[in-house]
XYZ file of C-alpha atoms in Angstrom:
333
model
C 111.581 164.848 153.276
C 111.251 164.845 149.631
C 110.118 167.545 147.319
C 110.359 168.706 143.651
C 113.086 170.922 142.683
C 113.258 174.274 140.943
C 113.995 174.766 137.613
C 117.664 174.072 136.395
C 119.656 176.823 135.286
C 122.303 177.075 132.906
C 125.880 178.202 133.315
C 126.575 180.034 130.148
C 129.817 178.547 128.230
C 131.637 178.787 124.949
C 130.968 175.536 123.002
C 134.033 173.772 123.188
C 135.949 173.483 119.909
C 138.943 171.362 118.552
C 142.205 173.025 118.901
C 143.459 174.475 115.993
C 146.496 176.465 115.020
C 146.489 180.249 113.823
C 147.658 179.493 110.170
C 147.693 182.646 107.988
C 144.810 180.614 105.410
C 142.211 180.818 108.503
C 142.663 184.605 108.872
C 142.451 185.035 105.314
C 139.413 182.903 104.972
C 137.995 184.693 108.034
C 138.850 188.004 106.622
C 137.195 187.370 103.060
C 134.002 186.720 105.275
C 134.069 182.861 105.875
C 131.952 182.276 108.654
C 133.264 178.738 109.942
C 136.890 180.332 109.831
C 135.323 183.651 111.716
C 134.158 181.730 114.502
C 137.173 179.482 114.968
C 139.036 182.636 114.706
C 136.953 183.855 117.465
C 137.257 181.136 119.553
C 140.853 180.730 119.320
C 141.209 184.281 120.680
C 138.831 183.462 123.395
C 140.991 180.504 124.288
C 144.407 181.891 123.556
C 145.103 179.183 121.058
C 147.743 180.262 118.698
C 147.209 183.681 119.406
C 147.294 186.063 122.681
C 143.924 185.434 124.357
C 141.651 188.622 123.904
C 137.976 188.182 124.708
C 137.437 191.587 122.788
C 138.654 190.436 119.713
C 136.967 187.132 120.209
C 133.886 188.993 120.423
C 134.437 191.009 117.182
C 134.943 187.919 114.934
C 132.466 185.552 116.542
C 130.189 188.691 115.749
C 130.977 188.835 112.169
C 129.991 185.010 112.304
C 126.836 185.650 113.784
C 125.744 188.508 111.722
C 125.708 185.769 108.607
C 123.471 183.205 110.704
C 126.120 180.794 111.687
C 124.387 179.242 114.756
C 127.119 178.404 116.939
C 128.249 181.986 116.475
C 125.003 183.152 117.640
C 124.944 180.798 120.655
C 128.353 181.851 121.680
C 127.685 185.577 120.981
C 124.550 185.604 123.290
C 126.241 183.758 126.209
C 129.141 186.487 125.854
C 126.445 189.081 126.475
C 124.660 187.136 129.125
C 128.336 186.837 131.082
C 129.885 190.430 129.939
C 132.741 188.421 128.057
C 134.273 190.831 125.867
C 131.118 192.747 125.668
C 129.309 194.784 128.067
C 126.795 192.454 129.879
C 123.209 192.585 128.357
C 120.462 189.940 128.935
C 118.246 191.746 126.069
C 121.274 191.315 123.545
C 121.692 187.660 124.602
C 118.001 187.060 124.560
C 117.998 188.481 120.694
C 120.837 186.291 119.619
C 119.416 183.213 121.804
C 116.670 183.757 119.633
C 118.211 183.879 116.178
C 120.061 180.706 117.021
C 116.905 178.953 118.358
C 115.191 179.711 115.747
C 117.532 177.562 113.351
C 116.361 174.901 115.750
C 119.510 174.785 117.870
C 118.831 172.725 120.754
C 120.947 174.703 123.552
C 119.583 178.092 122.425
C 116.148 176.986 122.820
C 116.779 175.729 126.263
C 118.548 178.981 127.448
C 115.628 180.921 126.032
C 113.293 179.439 127.825
C 115.042 179.835 131.155
C 115.607 183.405 129.870
C 111.781 183.677 129.849
C 111.407 181.689 133.188
C 113.600 183.829 134.835
C 112.584 187.539 133.129
C 116.180 187.861 132.251
C 116.758 190.559 129.351
C 112.624 189.835 128.473
C 109.410 189.895 130.105
C 108.678 187.126 132.527
C 106.378 184.507 130.375
C 105.918 181.067 131.661
C 103.912 180.231 128.823
C 106.950 181.567 126.242
C 109.566 179.273 128.741
C 107.406 176.071 128.157
C 107.123 176.693 124.347
C 111.010 176.821 124.095
C 111.825 174.037 126.443
C 109.348 172.185 124.823
C 111.231 172.453 121.288
C 114.227 171.567 123.138
C 112.913 168.618 124.886
C 111.192 167.185 121.505
C 114.879 167.283 120.066
C 116.065 164.871 123.181
C 117.638 167.926 125.432
C 117.657 166.601 129.481
C 117.455 169.731 131.000
C 115.008 171.136 129.094
C 112.955 167.868 129.349
C 113.627 168.095 132.952
C 112.585 171.973 133.299
C 109.280 171.286 131.075
C 108.571 168.387 134.199
C 109.127 171.106 136.472
C 106.615 173.307 135.036
C 103.733 170.618 134.677
C 104.382 169.586 138.327
C 104.185 173.260 139.334
C 101.210 174.390 136.848
C 103.646 177.171 135.889
C 102.320 178.045 132.279
C 100.695 174.793 131.643
C 97.877 173.225 133.266
C 99.530 171.190 136.244
C 99.616 167.820 135.337
C 101.492 165.193 137.070
C 101.314 162.595 134.205
C 103.094 164.941 132.075
C 105.731 166.016 134.806
C 106.391 162.190 135.279
C 106.842 161.445 131.069
C 109.463 164.388 130.963
C 111.389 163.318 134.192
C 111.301 159.710 132.763
C 112.837 160.734 129.407
C 115.678 163.120 131.235
C 116.595 160.234 133.697
C 117.004 157.627 131.272
C 119.555 159.887 129.607
C 121.495 159.757 132.817
C 120.443 163.483 134.276
C 120.455 163.343 137.972
C 117.842 166.244 138.886
C 115.413 164.222 136.633
C 116.461 161.214 138.348
C 116.170 162.312 141.631
C 112.763 163.853 140.546
C 111.563 160.550 139.093
C 112.600 158.737 142.550
C 110.122 161.583 144.102
C 107.222 160.845 142.144
C 107.755 157.335 142.389
C 107.748 157.125 146.515
C 104.895 159.432 146.317
C 102.778 158.285 143.621
C 102.354 161.799 141.915
C 101.503 161.069 138.365
C 102.821 157.493 138.484
C 101.878 154.359 140.321
C 103.290 154.468 143.857
C 106.157 152.146 144.197
C 108.919 152.400 146.558
C 111.297 150.026 144.980
C 110.910 152.517 141.640
C 112.065 155.261 143.779
C 115.333 153.522 145.085
C 115.988 152.529 141.924
C 115.786 156.340 140.165
C 117.398 157.448 143.689
C 120.455 155.230 143.636
C 121.051 156.401 140.045
C 121.026 159.956 140.829
C 123.010 159.417 144.172
C 125.574 157.777 141.940
C 125.996 160.616 140.204
C 126.428 162.708 143.328
C 123.091 163.973 143.928
C 123.090 164.704 147.638
C 119.306 164.596 147.973
C 118.922 161.197 146.616
C 121.686 159.808 148.708
C 120.199 161.162 151.681
C 116.483 159.938 150.738
C 118.100 156.495 149.966
C 119.410 156.677 153.383
C 116.113 157.350 155.096
C 114.377 154.442 152.774
C 117.257 152.073 154.172
C 116.844 153.157 157.631
C 113.207 152.967 157.358
C 113.197 149.373 155.203
C 110.767 151.092 152.890
C 111.231 149.483 149.001
C 113.979 147.485 150.482
C 115.036 145.225 153.499
C 115.896 147.600 156.483
C 119.799 148.062 156.565
C 121.346 150.209 158.790
C 124.634 149.770 157.311
C 123.465 150.849 153.963
C 121.677 153.937 155.477
C 125.025 155.227 156.894
C 126.702 154.456 153.555
C 124.078 157.009 151.717
C 124.118 159.402 154.603
C 127.272 159.663 154.753
C 127.423 159.959 150.983
C 125.173 162.982 151.300
C 127.029 164.507 154.164
C 130.090 165.006 151.860
C 128.125 167.408 149.801
C 126.804 169.263 152.887
C 123.551 168.074 153.583
C 122.675 169.076 156.728
C 119.570 166.537 157.184
C 122.033 163.582 156.397
C 124.863 164.847 158.716
C 122.107 164.802 161.395
C 120.914 161.377 160.569
C 124.572 160.052 160.424
C 124.980 161.774 164.297
C 121.975 160.055 165.334
C 123.023 156.406 163.762
C 126.559 156.962 165.459
C 124.787 157.785 168.980
C 122.539 154.980 168.670
C 124.594 152.370 167.458
C 122.602 151.809 164.525
C 125.014 150.524 161.131
C 128.207 151.596 163.168
C 129.737 150.981 166.398
C 127.691 153.076 169.173
C 129.958 156.288 169.594
C 128.167 159.037 171.270
C 131.081 161.533 171.077
C 131.207 160.936 167.190
C 127.439 161.401 166.716
C 127.792 164.565 168.752
C 130.457 165.684 166.388
C 128.550 165.232 163.761
C 125.305 166.655 164.858
C 127.619 169.842 166.019
C 128.028 170.360 162.398
C 124.613 169.535 161.292
C 123.278 172.228 163.821
C 125.398 175.028 162.284
C 122.554 174.739 159.160
C 120.236 176.548 162.209
C 117.571 173.418 162.026
C 115.597 174.167 164.921
C 115.252 170.593 165.793
C 118.810 169.577 165.512
C 120.117 172.216 167.668
C 117.738 171.006 170.276
C 119.058 167.679 169.435
C 122.530 168.769 170.150
C 121.602 170.675 173.464
C 120.430 167.350 174.830
C 123.430 165.345 173.431
C 125.955 167.920 175.256
C 123.953 167.454 178.685
C 124.013 163.454 178.531
C 127.708 163.112 177.322
C 129.003 165.972 179.893
C 131.820 168.957 179.252
C 134.396 166.689 178.801
C 133.172 164.580 176.193
C 131.625 167.729 174.254
C 134.762 169.662 174.045
C 136.261 166.340 172.638
C 133.267 166.041 170.145
C 133.680 169.812 168.998
C 137.464 168.752 168.123
C 136.413 166.321 166.459
C 134.164 168.212 164.221
C 136.882 170.452 163.158
C 138.487 167.192 162.234
C 135.504 165.579 160.309
C 134.994 169.244 158.308
C 138.741 168.993 157.353
C 138.406 165.414 155.852
C 135.345 166.265 153.930
C 136.966 169.195 152.475
C 140.361 167.348 151.405
C 138.228 164.518 149.899
C 136.013 166.678 148.283
C 139.158 168.431 146.542
C 140.368 165.107 145.726
C 137.345 164.126 143.603
C 137.533 167.407 141.431
C 138.670 166.028 137.943
C 141.437 167.640 136.160
C 140.355 169.806 133.334
C 141.377 167.577 129.719
C 143.540 169.593 127.641
C 141.339 170.630 124.492
């Protein structure tokens, strides 16, 4: 039911900068070699702010600033090489520029360099070197680095396995509101790995992660309410959290929600609705769910099975609509 998650991987993006006009003075300063102006001008070309969008021109100006040691430019140039934005994709070049930036203490570059060593992207895979850079970033308070450091301690990857250290780093990231760390802190609290086993503490951290839309945490929270583990047994709450996880596509939650409908636990009993949810879960190929669906189809009969299949399609449409509605608009920079 519960397991530690894998290392979190960064999606490389340009750092957001305030909108600025393409005034002549900025261009003049950039042409004269002012690094901050070169970076700002590059960013404007990347976003099409005050100039025609041109990623190649963005890379040219950002490189000029990076070559002067401007850390934000070095970070962004590395990201452009990692993604192939405005330059040919080149992981080795990405590593080179992340390293230059990381050596200046730039926290996100340190984290990204750790990721690239952990994955062997642009550099030979080296867990010890990944640990080194994660630690530098983590000690500056970067939550994703703290989380990854915890995962590596838990797995004994690049360091001796140490669940106490893992829990320490999870907690630091979790207290900053980082959902994957909150989930893992819930896991270790539930299992007693590196901390005292405490179901109520697990509930606390699962709830925090679930409220940040972590489907695994919502599922585990549903299980604990269904079982009365760390909280009074409560089918209604279990259904609530299974439904939350189901909305994010968690097959286990979808299956459990179907069972709750089929048995009338936390919701009015409705075998057709239960079968409709289990139909959706069965698409995951989980053997136990597939067998459960077959048994339910026999029990309710062909006519109700066909109704349940139609209802399954409606549920999927409802989930898709809800997910579209929850996507926030992109704020204007």
